[in-house]
Amino acid sequence: VQTCALPILLGLIAQRRVTSAFKQMSAVPAGLTGFEAARRMLDREGLSGVGIEEIGGRLSDHYDPRSKVLRLSSEVYRGHSMASVGVACHEAGHALQDAKNYGPLVIRNLAVPSANFGSGTGMGLIMLGVFTGMTGLIMVGVILFTAVVAFQLVNLPVEFDASARARRALVDQGMIAPNEEPYVAKVLNAAAFTYVAGTVQSIVTLVFYALLANED
């Protein structure tokens, strides 16, 4: 039970950390809105064809590689803060990865269907095996769930690289001063911790149920 509780606790801590960092850095002003910063970063890299749309939700920001569109929450899209420009340019970093066929991103995108299947069907079989006592079902579910772990592992360099691109662009293109970079880093590092926590959670889950299936 303690083994299962650890990744859940880590996930809660990670979510609280990113929410706190975003709130703090939302109070630190920037000279541009999130939209303006992302637009400038994309245009400077020759990606004027990549659109930017405002969406609802909080911290719902993402890049859609199929539509070639950045979707930014209103708080990020309209916000004049270090948090807003950091998050917006992080998503622009994903667009740059996509345009340059960044290897880990290509692999991640290819892994999405398998990860979704492993998460849904794999966990379903694991739960069914636990309730029925059929360790064979648990092991089949564990095998399918390895796709989730693989996705999480390949996703880490994708997210770290997007953040690094954002931080460089913001300073190199004069959107923030060099001494302001730590403010942006605080938000992006906190966000990165959520991906690390998610990966740990997946690994611990996989190991826990694999050991459970082998108890007999």
PDB file of C-alpha atoms in Angstrom:
ATOM      1  CA  VAL A   1       0.000   0.000   0.000  1.00  0.00           C
ATOM      2  CA  GLN A   2       2.860   2.341   0.864  1.00  0.00           C
ATOM      3  CA  THR A   3       4.431   1.611  -2.538  1.00  0.00           C
ATOM      4  CA  CYS A   4       1.219   2.650  -4.313  1.00  0.00           C
ATOM      5  CA  ALA A   5       0.781   5.727  -2.117  1.00  0.00           C
ATOM      6  CA  LEU A   6       4.242   7.098  -2.880  1.00  0.00           C
ATOM      7  CA  PRO A   7       3.702   7.962  -6.580  1.00  0.00           C
ATOM      8  CA  ILE A   8       0.249   9.377  -5.805  1.00  0.00           C
ATOM      9  CA  LEU A   9       1.757  11.637  -3.159  1.00  0.00           C
ATOM     10  CA  LEU A  10       4.545  12.637  -5.550  1.00  0.00           C
ATOM     11  CA  GLY A  11       1.975  13.549  -8.183  1.00  0.00           C
ATOM     12  CA  LEU A  12       0.039  15.718  -5.742  1.00  0.00           C
ATOM     13  CA  ILE A  13       3.233  17.482  -4.665  1.00  0.00           C
ATOM     14  CA  ALA A  14       4.208  18.074  -8.299  1.00  0.00           C
ATOM     15  CA  GLN A  15       0.815  19.553  -9.159  1.00  0.00           C
ATOM     16  CA  ARG A  16       0.869  21.806  -6.130  1.00  0.00           C
ATOM     17  CA  ARG A  17       4.396  22.934  -6.977  1.00  0.00           C
ATOM     18  CA  VAL A  18       3.582  23.932 -10.565  1.00  0.00           C
ATOM     19  CA  THR A  19       0.386  25.716  -9.470  1.00  0.00           C
ATOM     20  CA  SER A  20       2.304  27.639  -6.801  1.00  0.00           C
ATOM     21  CA  ALA A  21       5.146  28.571  -9.172  1.00  0.00           C
ATOM     22  CA  PHE A  22       2.723  29.740 -11.845  1.00  0.00           C
ATOM     23  CA  LYS A  23       0.832  31.865  -9.329  1.00  0.00           C
ATOM     24  CA  GLN A  24       4.046  33.467  -8.020  1.00  0.00           C
ATOM     25  CA  MET A  25       5.481  34.208 -11.453  1.00  0.00           C
ATOM     26  CA  SER A  26       2.116  35.506 -12.685  1.00  0.00           C
ATOM     27  CA  ALA A  27       2.756  38.436 -10.340  1.00  0.00           C
ATOM     28  CA  VAL A  28       6.115  39.223 -12.032  1.00  0.00           C
ATOM     29  CA  PRO A  29       5.429  41.467 -15.058  1.00  0.00           C
ATOM     30  CA  ALA A  30       6.766  40.906 -18.553  1.00  0.00           C
ATOM     31  CA  GLY A  31       6.839  43.297 -21.486  1.00  0.00           C
ATOM     32  CA  LEU A  32       4.820  40.993 -23.738  1.00  0.00           C
ATOM     33  CA  THR A  33       1.736  38.835 -23.475  1.00  0.00           C
ATOM     34  CA  GLY A  34       2.093  35.087 -23.817  1.00  0.00           C
ATOM     35  CA  PHE A  35       0.583  35.327 -27.288  1.00  0.00           C
ATOM     36  CA  GLU A  36       3.030  38.024 -28.391  1.00  0.00           C
ATOM     37  CA  ALA A  37       6.047  36.132 -27.052  1.00  0.00           C
ATOM     38  CA  ALA A  38       5.049  32.865 -28.714  1.00  0.00           C
ATOM     39  CA  ARG A  39       4.221  34.646 -31.977  1.00  0.00           C
ATOM     40  CA  ARG A  40       7.602  36.378 -32.025  1.00  0.00           C
ATOM     41  CA  MET A  41       9.447  33.134 -31.262  1.00  0.00           C
ATOM     42  CA  LEU A  42       7.624  31.250 -34.018  1.00  0.00           C
ATOM     43  CA  ASP A  43       8.017  34.011 -36.609  1.00  0.00           C
ATOM     44  CA  ARG A  44      11.741  34.355 -35.859  1.00  0.00           C
ATOM     45  CA  GLU A  45      12.112  30.636 -36.659  1.00  0.00           C
ATOM     46  CA  GLY A  46      10.151  30.916 -39.913  1.00  0.00           C
ATOM     47  CA  LEU A  47       7.013  29.290 -38.507  1.00  0.00           C
ATOM     48  CA  SER A  48       4.538  32.058 -39.320  1.00  0.00           C
ATOM     49  CA  GLY A  49       2.132  29.384 -40.572  1.00  0.00           C
ATOM     50  CA  VAL A  50       1.724  27.934 -37.075  1.00  0.00           C
ATOM     51  CA  GLY A  51      -1.426  29.375 -35.552  1.00  0.00           C
ATOM     52  CA  ILE A  52      -2.071  30.411 -31.952  1.00  0.00           C
ATOM     53  CA  GLU A  53      -5.535  30.018 -30.465  1.00  0.00           C
ATOM     54  CA  GLU A  54      -7.021  31.019 -27.124  1.00  0.00           C
ATOM     55  CA  ILE A  55      -8.787  28.224 -25.238  1.00  0.00           C
ATOM     56  CA  GLY A  56     -10.555  27.795 -21.916  1.00  0.00           C
ATOM     57  CA  GLY A  57      -9.266  26.054 -18.835  1.00  0.00           C
ATOM     58  CA  ARG A  58      -6.306  26.685 -16.561  1.00  0.00           C
ATOM     59  CA  LEU A  59      -2.853  25.398 -17.529  1.00  0.00           C
ATOM     60  CA  SER A  60      -4.521  23.662 -20.461  1.00  0.00           C
ATOM     61  CA  ASP A  61      -1.853  24.950 -22.859  1.00  0.00           C
ATOM     62  CA  HIS A  62      -0.565  22.582 -25.537  1.00  0.00           C
ATOM     63  CA  TYR A  63       0.705  22.298 -29.092  1.00  0.00           C
ATOM     64  CA  ASP A  64      -1.380  20.314 -31.576  1.00  0.00           C
ATOM     65  CA  PRO A  65       1.012  18.761 -34.137  1.00  0.00           C
ATOM     66  CA  ARG A  66      -1.821  17.633 -36.394  1.00  0.00           C
ATOM     67  CA  SER A  67      -3.350  21.100 -36.805  1.00  0.00           C
ATOM     68  CA  LYS A  68      -0.011  22.934 -36.367  1.00  0.00           C
ATOM     69  CA  VAL A  69      -1.604  25.179 -33.749  1.00  0.00           C
ATOM     70  CA  LEU A  70      -0.586  26.391 -30.291  1.00  0.00           C
ATOM     71  CA  ARG A  71      -3.569  26.414 -27.959  1.00  0.00           C
ATOM     72  CA  LEU A  72      -3.052  28.717 -24.987  1.00  0.00           C
ATOM     73  CA  SER A  73      -5.291  29.209 -21.970  1.00  0.00           C
ATOM     74  CA  SER A  74      -6.652  32.744 -21.565  1.00  0.00           C
ATOM     75  CA  GLU A  75      -4.391  33.357 -18.572  1.00  0.00           C
ATOM     76  CA  VAL A  76      -1.323  32.573 -20.690  1.00  0.00           C
ATOM     77  CA  TYR A  77      -2.571  34.013 -23.990  1.00  0.00           C
ATOM     78  CA  ARG A  78      -3.432  37.431 -22.526  1.00  0.00           C
ATOM     79  CA  GLY A  79      -1.151  37.538 -19.483  1.00  0.00           C
ATOM     80  CA  HIS A  80       1.737  40.043 -19.220  1.00  0.00           C
ATOM     81  CA  SER A  81       3.804  37.928 -16.818  1.00  0.00           C
ATOM     82  CA  MET A  82       6.901  35.744 -16.650  1.00  0.00           C
ATOM     83  CA  ALA A  83       4.637  32.762 -16.138  1.00  0.00           C
ATOM     84  CA  SER A  84       2.646  33.545 -19.290  1.00  0.00           C
ATOM     85  CA  VAL A  85       5.620  34.098 -21.603  1.00  0.00           C
ATOM     86  CA  GLY A  86       7.409  31.046 -20.192  1.00  0.00           C
ATOM     87  CA  VAL A  87       4.505  28.664 -20.741  1.00  0.00           C
ATOM     88  CA  ALA A  88       3.645  30.135 -24.151  1.00  0.00           C
ATOM     89  CA  CYS A  89       7.216  29.843 -25.419  1.00  0.00           C
ATOM     90  CA  HIS A  90       7.487  26.307 -24.035  1.00  0.00           C
ATOM     91  CA  GLU A  91       4.588  25.334 -26.292  1.00  0.00           C
ATOM     92  CA  ALA A  92       6.236  27.213 -29.155  1.00  0.00           C
ATOM     93  CA  GLY A  93       9.285  25.056 -28.428  1.00  0.00           C
ATOM     94  CA  HIS A  94       7.200  21.998 -29.279  1.00  0.00           C
ATOM     95  CA  ALA A  95       6.265  23.587 -32.601  1.00  0.00           C
ATOM     96  CA  LEU A  96       9.967  24.094 -33.343  1.00  0.00           C
ATOM     97  CA  GLN A  97      10.643  20.458 -32.453  1.00  0.00           C
ATOM     98  CA  ASP A  98       7.891  19.397 -34.825  1.00  0.00           C
ATOM     99  CA  ALA A  99       9.216  21.564 -37.662  1.00  0.00           C
ATOM    100  CA  LYS A 100      12.736  20.190 -37.222  1.00  0.00           C
ATOM    101  CA  ASN A 101      11.601  16.562 -36.818  1.00  0.00           C
ATOM    102  CA  TYR A 102      13.178  16.373 -33.379  1.00  0.00           C
ATOM    103  CA  GLY A 103      13.794  12.657 -32.822  1.00  0.00           C
ATOM    104  CA  PRO A 104      12.263  12.132 -29.361  1.00  0.00           C
ATOM    105  CA  LEU A 105       9.142  14.067 -30.406  1.00  0.00           C
ATOM    106  CA  VAL A 106       8.720  11.863 -33.497  1.00  0.00           C
ATOM    107  CA  ILE A 107       9.034   8.765 -31.316  1.00  0.00           C
ATOM    108  CA  ARG A 108       6.644  10.183 -28.738  1.00  0.00           C
ATOM    109  CA  ASN A 109       3.986  10.937 -31.333  1.00  0.00           C
ATOM    110  CA  LEU A 110       4.304   7.425 -32.747  1.00  0.00           C
ATOM    111  CA  ALA A 111       3.955   5.988 -29.245  1.00  0.00           C
ATOM    112  CA  VAL A 112       0.722   7.804 -28.398  1.00  0.00           C
ATOM    113  CA  PRO A 113      -1.702   5.111 -29.720  1.00  0.00           C
ATOM    114  CA  SER A 114       0.187   2.328 -27.919  1.00  0.00           C
ATOM    115  CA  ALA A 115       0.346   4.342 -24.708  1.00  0.00           C
ATOM    116  CA  ASN A 116      -3.385   5.081 -24.817  1.00  0.00           C
ATOM    117  CA  PHE A 117      -4.144   1.405 -25.435  1.00  0.00           C
ATOM    118  CA  GLY A 118      -1.769   0.304 -22.687  1.00  0.00           C
ATOM    119  CA  SER A 119      -3.218   2.789 -20.228  1.00  0.00           C
ATOM    120  CA  GLY A 120      -6.828   1.813 -20.860  1.00  0.00           C
ATOM    121  CA  THR A 121      -6.778  -1.867 -21.767  1.00  0.00           C
ATOM    122  CA  GLY A 122      -3.649  -2.671 -19.765  1.00  0.00           C
ATOM    123  CA  MET A 123      -4.965  -1.214 -16.520  1.00  0.00           C
ATOM    124  CA  GLY A 124      -8.374  -2.772 -17.194  1.00  0.00           C
ATOM    125  CA  LEU A 125      -6.831  -6.236 -17.447  1.00  0.00           C
ATOM    126  CA  ILE A 126      -4.723  -5.614 -14.350  1.00  0.00           C
ATOM    127  CA  MET A 127      -7.774  -4.631 -12.297  1.00  0.00           C
ATOM    128  CA  LEU A 128      -9.766  -7.591 -13.636  1.00  0.00           C
ATOM    129  CA  GLY A 129      -6.896  -9.912 -12.758  1.00  0.00           C
ATOM    130  CA  VAL A 130      -6.665  -8.481  -9.239  1.00  0.00           C
ATOM    131  CA  PHE A 131     -10.396  -8.927  -8.595  1.00  0.00           C
ATOM    132  CA  THR A 132     -10.550 -12.449 -10.059  1.00  0.00           C
ATOM    133  CA  GLY A 133      -7.195 -13.601  -8.736  1.00  0.00           C
ATOM    134  CA  MET A 134      -6.032 -14.496 -12.260  1.00  0.00           C
ATOM    135  CA  THR A 135      -2.345 -13.610 -12.249  1.00  0.00           C
ATOM    136  CA  GLY A 136      -2.138 -14.347 -15.965  1.00  0.00           C
ATOM    137  CA  LEU A 137      -4.461 -11.445 -16.700  1.00  0.00           C
ATOM    138  CA  ILE A 138      -2.389  -9.193 -14.443  1.00  0.00           C
ATOM    139  CA  MET A 139       0.771 -10.096 -16.347  1.00  0.00           C
ATOM    140  CA  VAL A 140      -0.858  -9.445 -19.739  1.00  0.00           C
ATOM    141  CA  GLY A 141      -1.991  -6.061 -18.417  1.00  0.00           C
ATOM    142  CA  VAL A 142       1.511  -5.337 -17.130  1.00  0.00           C
ATOM    143  CA  ILE A 143       2.985  -6.123 -20.553  1.00  0.00           C
ATOM    144  CA  LEU A 144       0.538  -3.728 -22.212  1.00  0.00           C
ATOM    145  CA  PHE A 145       1.200  -1.081 -19.556  1.00  0.00           C
ATOM    146  CA  THR A 146       4.915  -1.044 -20.465  1.00  0.00           C
ATOM    147  CA  ALA A 147       3.873   1.125 -23.441  1.00  0.00           C
ATOM    148  CA  VAL A 148       2.807   3.822 -20.951  1.00  0.00           C
ATOM    149  CA  VAL A 149       6.176   3.703 -19.198  1.00  0.00           C
ATOM    150  CA  ALA A 150       8.013   3.849 -22.531  1.00  0.00           C
ATOM    151  CA  PHE A 151       5.935   6.888 -23.539  1.00  0.00           C
ATOM    152  CA  GLN A 152       6.664   8.654 -20.253  1.00  0.00           C
ATOM    153  CA  LEU A 153      10.388   8.016 -20.569  1.00  0.00           C
ATOM    154  CA  VAL A 154      10.638   9.342 -24.132  1.00  0.00           C
ATOM    155  CA  ASN A 155       8.440  12.312 -23.178  1.00  0.00           C
ATOM    156  CA  LEU A 156      10.941  13.607 -20.614  1.00  0.00           C
ATOM    157  CA  PRO A 157      13.603  14.792 -23.112  1.00  0.00           C
ATOM    158  CA  VAL A 158      10.845  16.285 -25.275  1.00  0.00           C
ATOM    159  CA  GLU A 159       9.596  18.460 -22.425  1.00  0.00           C
ATOM    160  CA  PHE A 160      13.062  19.410 -21.157  1.00  0.00           C
ATOM    161  CA  ASP A 161      14.169  20.389 -24.659  1.00  0.00           C
ATOM    162  CA  ALA A 162      11.052  22.522 -25.260  1.00  0.00           C
ATOM    163  CA  SER A 163      11.739  24.405 -22.025  1.00  0.00           C
ATOM    164  CA  ALA A 164      15.392  24.931 -22.960  1.00  0.00           C
ATOM    165  CA  ARG A 165      14.355  26.315 -26.358  1.00  0.00           C
ATOM    166  CA  ALA A 166      11.889  28.680 -24.671  1.00  0.00           C
ATOM    167  CA  ARG A 167      14.436  30.014 -22.203  1.00  0.00           C
ATOM    168  CA  ARG A 168      17.053  30.600 -24.913  1.00  0.00           C
ATOM    169  CA  ALA A 169      14.607  32.312 -27.258  1.00  0.00           C
ATOM    170  CA  LEU A 170      13.250  34.634 -24.584  1.00  0.00           C
ATOM    171  CA  VAL A 171      16.743  35.898 -23.730  1.00  0.00           C
ATOM    172  CA  ASP A 172      18.350  35.744 -27.179  1.00  0.00           C
ATOM    173  CA  GLN A 173      15.462  37.583 -28.820  1.00  0.00           C
ATOM    174  CA  GLY A 174      15.389  40.262 -26.105  1.00  0.00           C
ATOM    175  CA  MET A 175      11.915  39.441 -24.866  1.00  0.00           C
ATOM    176  CA  ILE A 176      13.224  39.285 -21.300  1.00  0.00           C
ATOM    177  CA  ALA A 177      16.475  40.452 -19.726  1.00  0.00           C
ATOM    178  CA  PRO A 178      19.093  37.821 -18.833  1.00  0.00           C
ATOM    179  CA  ASN A 179      18.569  38.466 -15.131  1.00  0.00           C
ATOM    180  CA  GLU A 180      14.856  37.696 -15.565  1.00  0.00           C
ATOM    181  CA  GLU A 181      15.499  34.217 -16.940  1.00  0.00           C
ATOM    182  CA  PRO A 182      15.381  32.584 -13.457  1.00  0.00           C
ATOM    183  CA  TYR A 183      11.766  33.734 -13.127  1.00  0.00           C
ATOM    184  CA  VAL A 184      10.791  31.850 -16.269  1.00  0.00           C
ATOM    185  CA  ALA A 185      12.945  28.898 -15.217  1.00  0.00           C
ATOM    186  CA  LYS A 186      11.045  28.602 -11.943  1.00  0.00           C
ATOM    187  CA  VAL A 187       7.770  27.948 -13.750  1.00  0.00           C
ATOM    188  CA  LEU A 188       9.263  25.632 -16.362  1.00  0.00           C
ATOM    189  CA  ASN A 189      11.238  23.628 -13.811  1.00  0.00           C
ATOM    190  CA  ALA A 190       8.124  23.141 -11.715  1.00  0.00           C
ATOM    191  CA  ALA A 191       6.242  21.958 -14.802  1.00  0.00           C
ATOM    192  CA  ALA A 192       9.093  19.569 -15.644  1.00  0.00           C
ATOM    193  CA  PHE A 193       8.785  18.060 -12.179  1.00  0.00           C
ATOM    194  CA  THR A 194       5.213  17.013 -12.987  1.00  0.00           C
ATOM    195  CA  TYR A 195       6.491  14.959 -15.934  1.00  0.00           C
ATOM    196  CA  VAL A 196       9.163  13.380 -13.750  1.00  0.00           C
ATOM    197  CA  ALA A 197       6.530  12.559 -11.143  1.00  0.00           C
ATOM    198  CA  GLY A 198       4.286  11.039 -13.800  1.00  0.00           C
ATOM    199  CA  THR A 199       7.132   8.862 -15.040  1.00  0.00           C
ATOM    200  CA  VAL A 200       7.964   7.668 -11.527  1.00  0.00           C
ATOM    201  CA  GLN A 201       4.294   6.933 -10.943  1.00  0.00           C
ATOM    202  CA  SER A 202       4.094   4.795 -14.091  1.00  0.00           C
ATOM    203  CA  ILE A 203       7.280   2.885 -13.260  1.00  0.00           C
ATOM    204  CA  VAL A 204       6.228   2.164  -9.661  1.00  0.00           C
ATOM    205  CA  THR A 205       2.784   1.034 -10.866  1.00  0.00           C
ATOM    206  CA  LEU A 206       4.360  -1.288 -13.427  1.00  0.00           C
ATOM    207  CA  VAL A 207       6.787  -2.814 -10.925  1.00  0.00           C
ATOM    208  CA  PHE A 208       4.118  -3.200  -8.229  1.00  0.00           C
ATOM    209  CA  TYR A 209       1.734  -5.170 -10.432  1.00  0.00           C
ATOM    210  CA  ALA A 210       4.524  -7.177 -12.061  1.00  0.00           C
ATOM    211  CA  LEU A 211       5.623  -8.322  -8.584  1.00  0.00           C
ATOM    212  CA  LEU A 212       1.991  -9.025  -7.663  1.00  0.00           C
ATOM    213  CA  ALA A 213       1.598 -11.248 -10.736  1.00  0.00           C
ATOM    214  CA  ASN A 214       4.709 -13.206  -9.790  1.00  0.00           C
ATOM    215  CA  GLU A 215       3.748 -13.809  -6.166  1.00  0.00           C
ATOM    216  CA  ASP A 216       2.332 -17.197  -7.012  1.00  0.00           C
TER     217      ASP A 216
END
